[in-house]
Coordinates of C-alpha atoms in Angstrom, one line a residue:
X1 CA 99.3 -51.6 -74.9
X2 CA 95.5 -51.4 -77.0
X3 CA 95.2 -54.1 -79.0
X4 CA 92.4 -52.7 -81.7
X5 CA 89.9 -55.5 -82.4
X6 CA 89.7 -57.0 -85.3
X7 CA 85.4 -57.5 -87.5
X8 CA 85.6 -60.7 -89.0
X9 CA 82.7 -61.9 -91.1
X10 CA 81.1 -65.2 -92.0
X11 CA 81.8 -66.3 -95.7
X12 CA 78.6 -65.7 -96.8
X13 CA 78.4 -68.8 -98.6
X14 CA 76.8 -71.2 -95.9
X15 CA 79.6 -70.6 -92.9
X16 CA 81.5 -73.8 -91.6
X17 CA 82.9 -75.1 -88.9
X18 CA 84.4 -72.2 -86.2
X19 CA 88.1 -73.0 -86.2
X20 CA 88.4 -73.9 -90.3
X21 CA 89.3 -70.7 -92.1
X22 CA 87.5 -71.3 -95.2
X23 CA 84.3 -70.5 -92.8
X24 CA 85.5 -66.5 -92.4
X25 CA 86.1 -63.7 -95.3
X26 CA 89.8 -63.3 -95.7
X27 CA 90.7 -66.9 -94.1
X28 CA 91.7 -65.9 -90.4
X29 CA 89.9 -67.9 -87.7
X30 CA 88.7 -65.9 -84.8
X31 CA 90.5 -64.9 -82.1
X32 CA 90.1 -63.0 -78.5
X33 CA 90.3 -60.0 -79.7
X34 CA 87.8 -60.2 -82.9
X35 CA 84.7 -59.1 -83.2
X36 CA 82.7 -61.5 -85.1
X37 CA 79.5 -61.0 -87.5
X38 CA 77.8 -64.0 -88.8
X39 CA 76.2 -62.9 -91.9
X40 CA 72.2 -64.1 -92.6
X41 CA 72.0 -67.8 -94.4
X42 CA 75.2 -68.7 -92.8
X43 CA 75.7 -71.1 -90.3
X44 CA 78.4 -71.6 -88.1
X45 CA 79.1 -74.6 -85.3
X46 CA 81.6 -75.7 -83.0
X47 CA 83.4 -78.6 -82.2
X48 CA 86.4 -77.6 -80.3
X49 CA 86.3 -74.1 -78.0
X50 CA 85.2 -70.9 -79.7
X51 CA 86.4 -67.2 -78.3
X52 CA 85.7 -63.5 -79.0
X53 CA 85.3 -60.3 -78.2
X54 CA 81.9 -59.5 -79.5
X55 CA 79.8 -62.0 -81.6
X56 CA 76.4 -60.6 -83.4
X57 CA 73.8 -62.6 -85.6
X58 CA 72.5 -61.3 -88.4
X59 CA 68.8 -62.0 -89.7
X60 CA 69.0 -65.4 -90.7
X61 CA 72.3 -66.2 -89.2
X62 CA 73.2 -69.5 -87.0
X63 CA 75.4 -70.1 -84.4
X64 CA 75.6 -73.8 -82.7
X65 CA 78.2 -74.9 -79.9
X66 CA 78.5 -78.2 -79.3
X67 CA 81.4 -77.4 -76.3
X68 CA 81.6 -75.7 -73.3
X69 CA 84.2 -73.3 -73.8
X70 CA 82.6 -71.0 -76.1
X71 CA 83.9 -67.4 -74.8
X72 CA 82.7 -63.8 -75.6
X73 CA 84.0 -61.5 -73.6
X74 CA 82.1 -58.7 -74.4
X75 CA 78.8 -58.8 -75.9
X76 CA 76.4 -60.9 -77.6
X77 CA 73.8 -59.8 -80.0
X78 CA 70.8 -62.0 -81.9
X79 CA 69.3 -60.0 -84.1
X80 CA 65.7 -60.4 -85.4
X81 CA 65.2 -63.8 -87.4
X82 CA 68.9 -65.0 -86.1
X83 CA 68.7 -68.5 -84.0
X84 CA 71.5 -69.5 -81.3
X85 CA 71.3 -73.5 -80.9
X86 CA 72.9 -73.3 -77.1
X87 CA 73.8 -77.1 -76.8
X88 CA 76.1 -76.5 -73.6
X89 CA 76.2 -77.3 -70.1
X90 CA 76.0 -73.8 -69.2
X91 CA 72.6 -72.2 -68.8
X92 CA 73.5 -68.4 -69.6
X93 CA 74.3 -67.7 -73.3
X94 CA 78.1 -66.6 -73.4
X95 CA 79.2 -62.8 -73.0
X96 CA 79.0 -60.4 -70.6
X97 CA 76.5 -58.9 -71.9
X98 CA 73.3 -59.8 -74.0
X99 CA 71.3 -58.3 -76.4
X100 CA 68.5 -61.0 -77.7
X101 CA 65.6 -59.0 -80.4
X102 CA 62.4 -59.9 -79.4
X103 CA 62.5 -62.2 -82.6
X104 CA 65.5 -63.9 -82.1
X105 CA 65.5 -67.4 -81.4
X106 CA 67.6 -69.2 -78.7
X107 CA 67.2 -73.1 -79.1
X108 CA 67.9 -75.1 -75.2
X109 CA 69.4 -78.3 -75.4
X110 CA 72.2 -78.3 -73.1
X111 CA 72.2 -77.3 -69.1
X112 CA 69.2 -78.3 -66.9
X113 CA 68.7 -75.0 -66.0
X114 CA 67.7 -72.3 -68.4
X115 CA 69.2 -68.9 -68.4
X116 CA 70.1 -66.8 -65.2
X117 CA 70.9 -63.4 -63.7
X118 CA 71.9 -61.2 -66.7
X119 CA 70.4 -63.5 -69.1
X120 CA 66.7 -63.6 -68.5
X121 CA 65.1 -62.0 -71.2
X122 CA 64.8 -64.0 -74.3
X123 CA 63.4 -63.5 -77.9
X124 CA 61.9 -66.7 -78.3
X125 CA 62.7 -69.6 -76.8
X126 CA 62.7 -73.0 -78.0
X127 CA 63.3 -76.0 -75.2
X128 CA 64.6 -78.9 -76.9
X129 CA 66.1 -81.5 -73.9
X130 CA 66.1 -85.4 -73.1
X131 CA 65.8 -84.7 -69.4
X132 CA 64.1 -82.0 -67.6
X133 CA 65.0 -78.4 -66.9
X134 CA 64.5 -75.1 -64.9
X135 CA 64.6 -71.8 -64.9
X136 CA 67.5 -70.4 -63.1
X137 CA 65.3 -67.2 -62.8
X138 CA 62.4 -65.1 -63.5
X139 CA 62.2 -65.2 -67.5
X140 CA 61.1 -62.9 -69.8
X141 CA 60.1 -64.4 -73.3
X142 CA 60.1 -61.4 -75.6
X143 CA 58.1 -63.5 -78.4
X144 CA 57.3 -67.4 -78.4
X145 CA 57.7 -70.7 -76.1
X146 CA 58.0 -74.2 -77.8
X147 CA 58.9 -77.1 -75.7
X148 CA 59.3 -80.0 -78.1
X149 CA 62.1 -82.4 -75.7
X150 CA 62.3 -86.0 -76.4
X151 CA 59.5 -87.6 -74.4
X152 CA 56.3 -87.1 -73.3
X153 CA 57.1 -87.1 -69.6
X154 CA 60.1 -84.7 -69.8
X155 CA 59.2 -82.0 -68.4
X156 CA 60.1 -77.5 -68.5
X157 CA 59.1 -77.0 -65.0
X158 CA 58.6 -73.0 -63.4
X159 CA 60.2 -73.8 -60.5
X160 CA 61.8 -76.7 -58.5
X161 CA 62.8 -76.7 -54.6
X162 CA 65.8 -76.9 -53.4
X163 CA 66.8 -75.5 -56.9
X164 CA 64.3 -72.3 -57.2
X165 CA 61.9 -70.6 -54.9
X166 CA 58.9 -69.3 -55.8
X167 CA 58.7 -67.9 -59.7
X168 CA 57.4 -65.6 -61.8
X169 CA 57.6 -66.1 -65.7
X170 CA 56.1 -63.9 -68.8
X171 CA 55.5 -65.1 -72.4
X172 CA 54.1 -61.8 -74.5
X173 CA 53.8 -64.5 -77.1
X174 CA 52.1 -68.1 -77.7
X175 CA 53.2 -70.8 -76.4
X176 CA 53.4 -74.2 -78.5
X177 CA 53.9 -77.6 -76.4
X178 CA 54.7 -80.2 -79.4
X179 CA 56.1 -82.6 -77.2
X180 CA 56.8 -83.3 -72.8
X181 CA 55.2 -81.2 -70.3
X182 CA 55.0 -77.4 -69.5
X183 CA 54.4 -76.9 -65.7
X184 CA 54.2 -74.5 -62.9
X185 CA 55.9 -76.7 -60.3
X186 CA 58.2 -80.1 -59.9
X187 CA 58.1 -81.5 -56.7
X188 CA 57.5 -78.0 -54.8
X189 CA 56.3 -77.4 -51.2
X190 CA 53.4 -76.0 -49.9
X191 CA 55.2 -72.5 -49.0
X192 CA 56.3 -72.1 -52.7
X193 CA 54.3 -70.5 -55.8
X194 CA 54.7 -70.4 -59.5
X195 CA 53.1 -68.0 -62.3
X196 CA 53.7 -68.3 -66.0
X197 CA 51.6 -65.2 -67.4
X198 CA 51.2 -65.9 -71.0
X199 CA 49.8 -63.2 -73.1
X200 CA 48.9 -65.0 -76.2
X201 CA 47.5 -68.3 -76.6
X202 CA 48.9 -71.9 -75.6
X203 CA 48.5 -74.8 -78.3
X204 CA 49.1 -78.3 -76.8
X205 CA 49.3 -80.2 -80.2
X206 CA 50.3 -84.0 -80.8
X207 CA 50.4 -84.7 -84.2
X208 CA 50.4 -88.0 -83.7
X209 CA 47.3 -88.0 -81.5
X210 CA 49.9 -89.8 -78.7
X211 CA 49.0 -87.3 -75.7
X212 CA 53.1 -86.9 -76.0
X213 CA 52.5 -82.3 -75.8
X214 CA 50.7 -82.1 -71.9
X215 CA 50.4 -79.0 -69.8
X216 CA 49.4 -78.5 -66.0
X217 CA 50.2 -77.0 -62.5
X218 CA 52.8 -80.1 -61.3
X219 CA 54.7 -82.5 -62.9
X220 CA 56.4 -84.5 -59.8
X221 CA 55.5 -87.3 -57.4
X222 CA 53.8 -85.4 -54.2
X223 CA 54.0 -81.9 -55.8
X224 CA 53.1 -79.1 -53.4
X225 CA 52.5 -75.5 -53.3
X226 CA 50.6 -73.4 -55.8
X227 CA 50.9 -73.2 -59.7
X228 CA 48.9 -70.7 -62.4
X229 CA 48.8 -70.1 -65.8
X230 CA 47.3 -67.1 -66.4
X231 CA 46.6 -67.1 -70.4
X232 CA 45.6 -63.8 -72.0
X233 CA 44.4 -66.0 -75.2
X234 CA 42.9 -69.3 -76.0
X235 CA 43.9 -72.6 -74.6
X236 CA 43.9 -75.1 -77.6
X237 CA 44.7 -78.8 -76.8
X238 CA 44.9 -80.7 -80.2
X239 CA 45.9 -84.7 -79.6
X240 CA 47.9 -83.0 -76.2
X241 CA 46.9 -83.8 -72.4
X242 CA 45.3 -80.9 -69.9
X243 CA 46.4 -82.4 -66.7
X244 CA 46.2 -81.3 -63.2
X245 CA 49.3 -83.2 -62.6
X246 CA 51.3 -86.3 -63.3
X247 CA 53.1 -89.0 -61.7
X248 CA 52.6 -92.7 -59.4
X249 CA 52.5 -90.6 -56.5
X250 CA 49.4 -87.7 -56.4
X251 CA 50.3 -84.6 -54.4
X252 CA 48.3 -81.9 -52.7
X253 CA 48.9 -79.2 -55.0
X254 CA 46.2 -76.5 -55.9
X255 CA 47.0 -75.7 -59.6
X256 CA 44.6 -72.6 -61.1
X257 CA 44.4 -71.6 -64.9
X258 CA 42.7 -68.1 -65.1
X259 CA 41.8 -68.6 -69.2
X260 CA 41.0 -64.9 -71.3
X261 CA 40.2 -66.6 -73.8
X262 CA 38.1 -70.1 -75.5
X263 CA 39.0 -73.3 -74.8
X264 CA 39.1 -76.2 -77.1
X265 CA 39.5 -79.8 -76.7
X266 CA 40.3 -82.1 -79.6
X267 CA 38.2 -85.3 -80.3
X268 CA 41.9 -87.3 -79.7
X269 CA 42.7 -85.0 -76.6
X270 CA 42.9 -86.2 -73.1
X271 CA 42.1 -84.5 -69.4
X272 CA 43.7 -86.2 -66.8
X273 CA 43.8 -85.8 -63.0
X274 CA 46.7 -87.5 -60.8
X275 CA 46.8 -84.8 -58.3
X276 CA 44.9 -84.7 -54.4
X277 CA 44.6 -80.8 -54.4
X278 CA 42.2 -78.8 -55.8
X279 CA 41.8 -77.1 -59.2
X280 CA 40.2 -74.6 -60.6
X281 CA 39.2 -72.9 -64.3
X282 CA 38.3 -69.5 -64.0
X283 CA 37.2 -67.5 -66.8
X284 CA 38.5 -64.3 -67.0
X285 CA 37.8 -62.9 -70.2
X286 CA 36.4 -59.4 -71.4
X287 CA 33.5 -60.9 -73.6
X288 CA 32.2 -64.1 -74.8
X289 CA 34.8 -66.7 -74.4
X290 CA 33.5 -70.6 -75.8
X291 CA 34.2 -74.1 -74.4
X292 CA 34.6 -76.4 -77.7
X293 CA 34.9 -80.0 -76.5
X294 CA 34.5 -83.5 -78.1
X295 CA 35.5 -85.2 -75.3
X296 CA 34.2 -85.5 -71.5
X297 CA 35.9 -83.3 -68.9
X298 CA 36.4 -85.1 -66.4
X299 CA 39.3 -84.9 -63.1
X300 CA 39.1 -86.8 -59.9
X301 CA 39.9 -83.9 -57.6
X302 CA 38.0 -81.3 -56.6
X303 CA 37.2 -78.5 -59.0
X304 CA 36.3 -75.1 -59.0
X305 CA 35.5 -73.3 -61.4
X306 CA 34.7 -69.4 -61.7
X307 CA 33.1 -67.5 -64.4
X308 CA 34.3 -63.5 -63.8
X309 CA 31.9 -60.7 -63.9
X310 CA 32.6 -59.2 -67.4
X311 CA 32.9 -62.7 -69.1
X312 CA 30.1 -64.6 -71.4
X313 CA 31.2 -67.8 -71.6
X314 CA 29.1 -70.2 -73.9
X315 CA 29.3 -74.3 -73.2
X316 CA 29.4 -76.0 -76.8
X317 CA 30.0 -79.5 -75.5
X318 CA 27.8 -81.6 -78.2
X319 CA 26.7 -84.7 -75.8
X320 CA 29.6 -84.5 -73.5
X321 CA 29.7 -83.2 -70.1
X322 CA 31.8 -81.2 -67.6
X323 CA 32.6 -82.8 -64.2
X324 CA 34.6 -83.7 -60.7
X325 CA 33.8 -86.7 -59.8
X326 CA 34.8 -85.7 -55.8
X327 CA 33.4 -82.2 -55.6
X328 CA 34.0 -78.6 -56.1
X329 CA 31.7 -75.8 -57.3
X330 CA 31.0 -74.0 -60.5
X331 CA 30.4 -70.4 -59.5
X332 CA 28.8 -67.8 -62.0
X333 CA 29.3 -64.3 -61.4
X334 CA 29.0 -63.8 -65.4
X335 CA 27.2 -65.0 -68.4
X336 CA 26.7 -68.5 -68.5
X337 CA 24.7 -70.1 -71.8
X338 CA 24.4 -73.8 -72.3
X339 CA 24.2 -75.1 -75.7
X340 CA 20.9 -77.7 -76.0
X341 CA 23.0 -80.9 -74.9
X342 CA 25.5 -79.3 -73.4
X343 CA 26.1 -80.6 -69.6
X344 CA 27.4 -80.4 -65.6
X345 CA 27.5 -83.2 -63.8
X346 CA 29.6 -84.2 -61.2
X347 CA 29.6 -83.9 -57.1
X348 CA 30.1 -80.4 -57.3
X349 CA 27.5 -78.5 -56.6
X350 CA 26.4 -75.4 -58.6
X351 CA 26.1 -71.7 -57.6
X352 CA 24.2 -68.8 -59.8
X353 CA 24.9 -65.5 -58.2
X354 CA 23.6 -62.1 -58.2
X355 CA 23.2 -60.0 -61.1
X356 CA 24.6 -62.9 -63.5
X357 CA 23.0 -64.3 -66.5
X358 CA 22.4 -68.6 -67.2
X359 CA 21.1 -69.0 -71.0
X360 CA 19.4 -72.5 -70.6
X361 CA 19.3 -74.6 -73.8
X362 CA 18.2 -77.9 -72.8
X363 CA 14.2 -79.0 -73.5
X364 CA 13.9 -80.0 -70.0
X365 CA 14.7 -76.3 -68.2
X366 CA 16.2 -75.8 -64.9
X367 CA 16.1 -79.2 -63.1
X368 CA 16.7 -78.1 -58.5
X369 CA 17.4 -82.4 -58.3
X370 CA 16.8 -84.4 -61.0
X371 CA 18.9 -85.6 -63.4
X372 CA 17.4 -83.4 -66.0
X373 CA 18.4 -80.4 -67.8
X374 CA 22.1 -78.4 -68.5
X375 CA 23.2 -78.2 -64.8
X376 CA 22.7 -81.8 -63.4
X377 CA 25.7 -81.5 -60.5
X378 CA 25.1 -83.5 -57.3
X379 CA 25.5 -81.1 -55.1
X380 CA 23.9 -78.1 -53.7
X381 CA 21.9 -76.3 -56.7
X382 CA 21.4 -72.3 -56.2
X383 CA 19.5 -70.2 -58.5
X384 CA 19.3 -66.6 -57.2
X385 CA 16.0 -64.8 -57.5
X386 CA 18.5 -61.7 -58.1
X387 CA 19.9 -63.7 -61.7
X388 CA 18.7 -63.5 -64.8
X389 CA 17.4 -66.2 -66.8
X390 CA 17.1 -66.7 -71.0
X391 CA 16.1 -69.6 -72.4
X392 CA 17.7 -70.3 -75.7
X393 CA 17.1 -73.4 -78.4
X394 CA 15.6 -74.2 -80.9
X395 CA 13.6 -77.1 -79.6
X396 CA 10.5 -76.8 -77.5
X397 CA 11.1 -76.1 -74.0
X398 CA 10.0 -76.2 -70.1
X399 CA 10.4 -74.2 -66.9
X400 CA 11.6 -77.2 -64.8
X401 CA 11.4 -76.8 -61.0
X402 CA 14.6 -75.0 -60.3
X403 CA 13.4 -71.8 -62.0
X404 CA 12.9 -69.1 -59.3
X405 CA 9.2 -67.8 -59.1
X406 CA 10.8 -64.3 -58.7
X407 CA 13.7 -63.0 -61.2
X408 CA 15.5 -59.8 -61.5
X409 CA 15.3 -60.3 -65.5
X410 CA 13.8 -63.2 -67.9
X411 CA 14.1 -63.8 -71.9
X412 CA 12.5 -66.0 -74.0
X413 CA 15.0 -66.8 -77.0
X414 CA 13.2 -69.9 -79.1
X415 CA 11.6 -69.5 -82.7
X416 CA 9.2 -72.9 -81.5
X417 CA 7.4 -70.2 -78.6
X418 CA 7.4 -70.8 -74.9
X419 CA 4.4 -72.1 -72.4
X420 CA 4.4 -70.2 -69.1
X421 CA 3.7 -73.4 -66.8
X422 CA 3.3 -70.6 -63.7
X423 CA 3.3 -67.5 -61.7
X424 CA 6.4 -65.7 -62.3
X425 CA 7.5 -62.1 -61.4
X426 CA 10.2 -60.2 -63.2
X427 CA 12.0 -56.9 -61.8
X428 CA 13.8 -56.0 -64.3

């Protein structure tokens, strides 16, 4: 026996509750065997169970269970601009198969655990949850990612043990924490990793200037293992946290963000620590990438920080500074300019390498000890006589004693002029 499926189509008028026929053209609820359109500017929920053969979503259409026994047996398609508000206990999206346009939008309230095998690519995805959640896999986000849950501590964690292994996740769009915590790892171990590769930008943004929008490596009580954001655009904390983790309990973690592009911190943003592992902020950029802040940078763990060769980054701090208060290094293979007030400090120590570039904008120069200059770290200060050295500002400036006698290249960028105070031989 074929039974022929039957297209049924949303009213067009708003759509309605599933099972109440005044929701459908022609008056006939759904069944197993229909395939069902819901038509842009409708919107269509469920309070009791929902099944059928194919369901598609049409630019602008809605779909919203509110039950677990939604059904489709075959396939189910999102078109662009459509939204799926999966409010479930079940972390895949019903059907057997699914077809989700890059702009589609699937909205996560439901399961703790987000998607799974046959249901990890996404258009974007919006995670909206009073307790934390997981993916079940590697995920694919096709446009954006917006975590905006109930609470600033709950938390869309890469990967959990004994729940995951090691992840991988990609974002081709931006990613917008509004409120809880993006991380790489909850509770973890020090066998397991987790990536998020994010191709645009990340905005951590509080409206409310409450630190409630945070993002780091860990987000659990003696997390473990090793978590990276690699972000192909800027990372842009507005009234949010930048955290190396969070909890009572530190853990040993090493979290790493390899940043492409600027970095801004807001006058009402917040960097916290709370972690006994190292971390690092490596830029990785193809150009001049800028650190904006208004507020002191400041972790108690050790950090390490690496400019790439290929990448100009320029420190615009205003009178705040840049710092571990434990140790850690701040390594320049790259371009490194420091704006006049602009500062490192810290027990790090501070490493200029061959073939890179410092611009120095403070009046007091390059300082080898004292507390004096842009690079004022405790620890171990190395200029190479291989570097090359600009000073930049427009205030009257000095050598200072941590100038190498010997450079490979030297520039004098300053409209007030420039004193030699000694012998100094350039090869380039």
């Amino acid at each position: 026996i074929t039974v022929n499926a039957q297209t049924i189509y949303s009213n067009g008028t708003g759509g309605g509750q599933w099972n109440v026929s005044s929701t459908w053209i022609g008056g006939v609820v759904p069944n197993a065997n229909s395939d069902v359109v819901i038509a842009g500017g409708d919107s269509v929920y469920t309070l009791v169970g929902a099944v059928c053969n194919n369901l598609t979503l049409y630019n602008g259409g809605i779909f919203a269970t509110s039950v677990d026994t939604v059904g489709v047996a075959s396939t189910l398609t999102l078109e662009d601009g459509s939204t799926f508000y999966n409010k479930t206990t079940n972390p895949r999206a019903p059907g057997q198969e699914r077809i989700l346009e890059p702009n589609s939008t699937v909205v996560h309230s439901g399961s703790g655990t987000v998607g799974g095998v046959g249901n990890d690519v996404f258009g974007n995805l919006v995670i909206q949850r009073a307790e934390g959640c997981t993916p079940a896999t590697n995920l694919l986000i096709q446009g954006n990612l917006i975590i905006n849950n109930s609470a600033n501590n709950v938390v869309f964690r890469g990967a959990r043990p004994p729940t995951t292994g090691s992840q991988t996740h990609t974002v081709l769009g931006d990613v917008h924490v509004l409120k809880g915590i993006l991380s790489c790892i909850d509770v973890g171990d020090n066998a397991m990793s987790c990536i998020w590769n994010i191709e645009g930008s990340v905005y951590v943004t509080d409206a409310g200037n409450n630190r409630d929008a945070r993002i780091g490596p860990f987000s659990s009580a003696n997390a473990s293992g090793l978590g990276i954001f690699n972000i192909g655009g800027d990372l842009i904390i507005n009234g949010g946290r930048l955290q190396a983790g969070t909890s009572s309990t530190s853990g040993p973690g090493t979290g790493i963000i390899n940043l492409s592009g600027n970095l801004v911190l807001s006058s009402t943003s917040a960097v916290a620590t709370n972690s006994l592992g190292p971390f690092a902020l490596n830029f990785v950029g193809n150009g001049i990438q800028t650190v904006s802040s208004q507020i002191h940078f400041s972790m108690g763990t050790n950090v390490y920080d690496t400019i790439n060769v290929g990448s100009s980054v320029v420190f615009d701090l205003d009178t705040c500074y840049w710092r571990s208060t434990t140790g850690g290094d701040f390594l320049v293979n790259g371009s490194l300019e420091m704006k006049t007030m602009s500062r490192l400090m810290g027990a790090g120590s501070f490493t200029l390498n061959t073939g890179s570039t410092l611009k120095i904008g403070s009046p007091d120069g390059i300082s080898l000890a004292d507390t004096l200059g842009n690079i004022r770290v405790a620890g171990t200060r190395t200029f190479s006589e291989d570097a090359n050295y600009e000073y930049k500002s427009n205030v009257p400036q000095i050598f200072g004693d941590g100038l190498p006698t010997t450079v490979n290249g030297f520039a004098v960028n300053n409209p007030n002029g420039f004193s030699l105070s000694g012998n100094m031989n350039v090869n380039g």
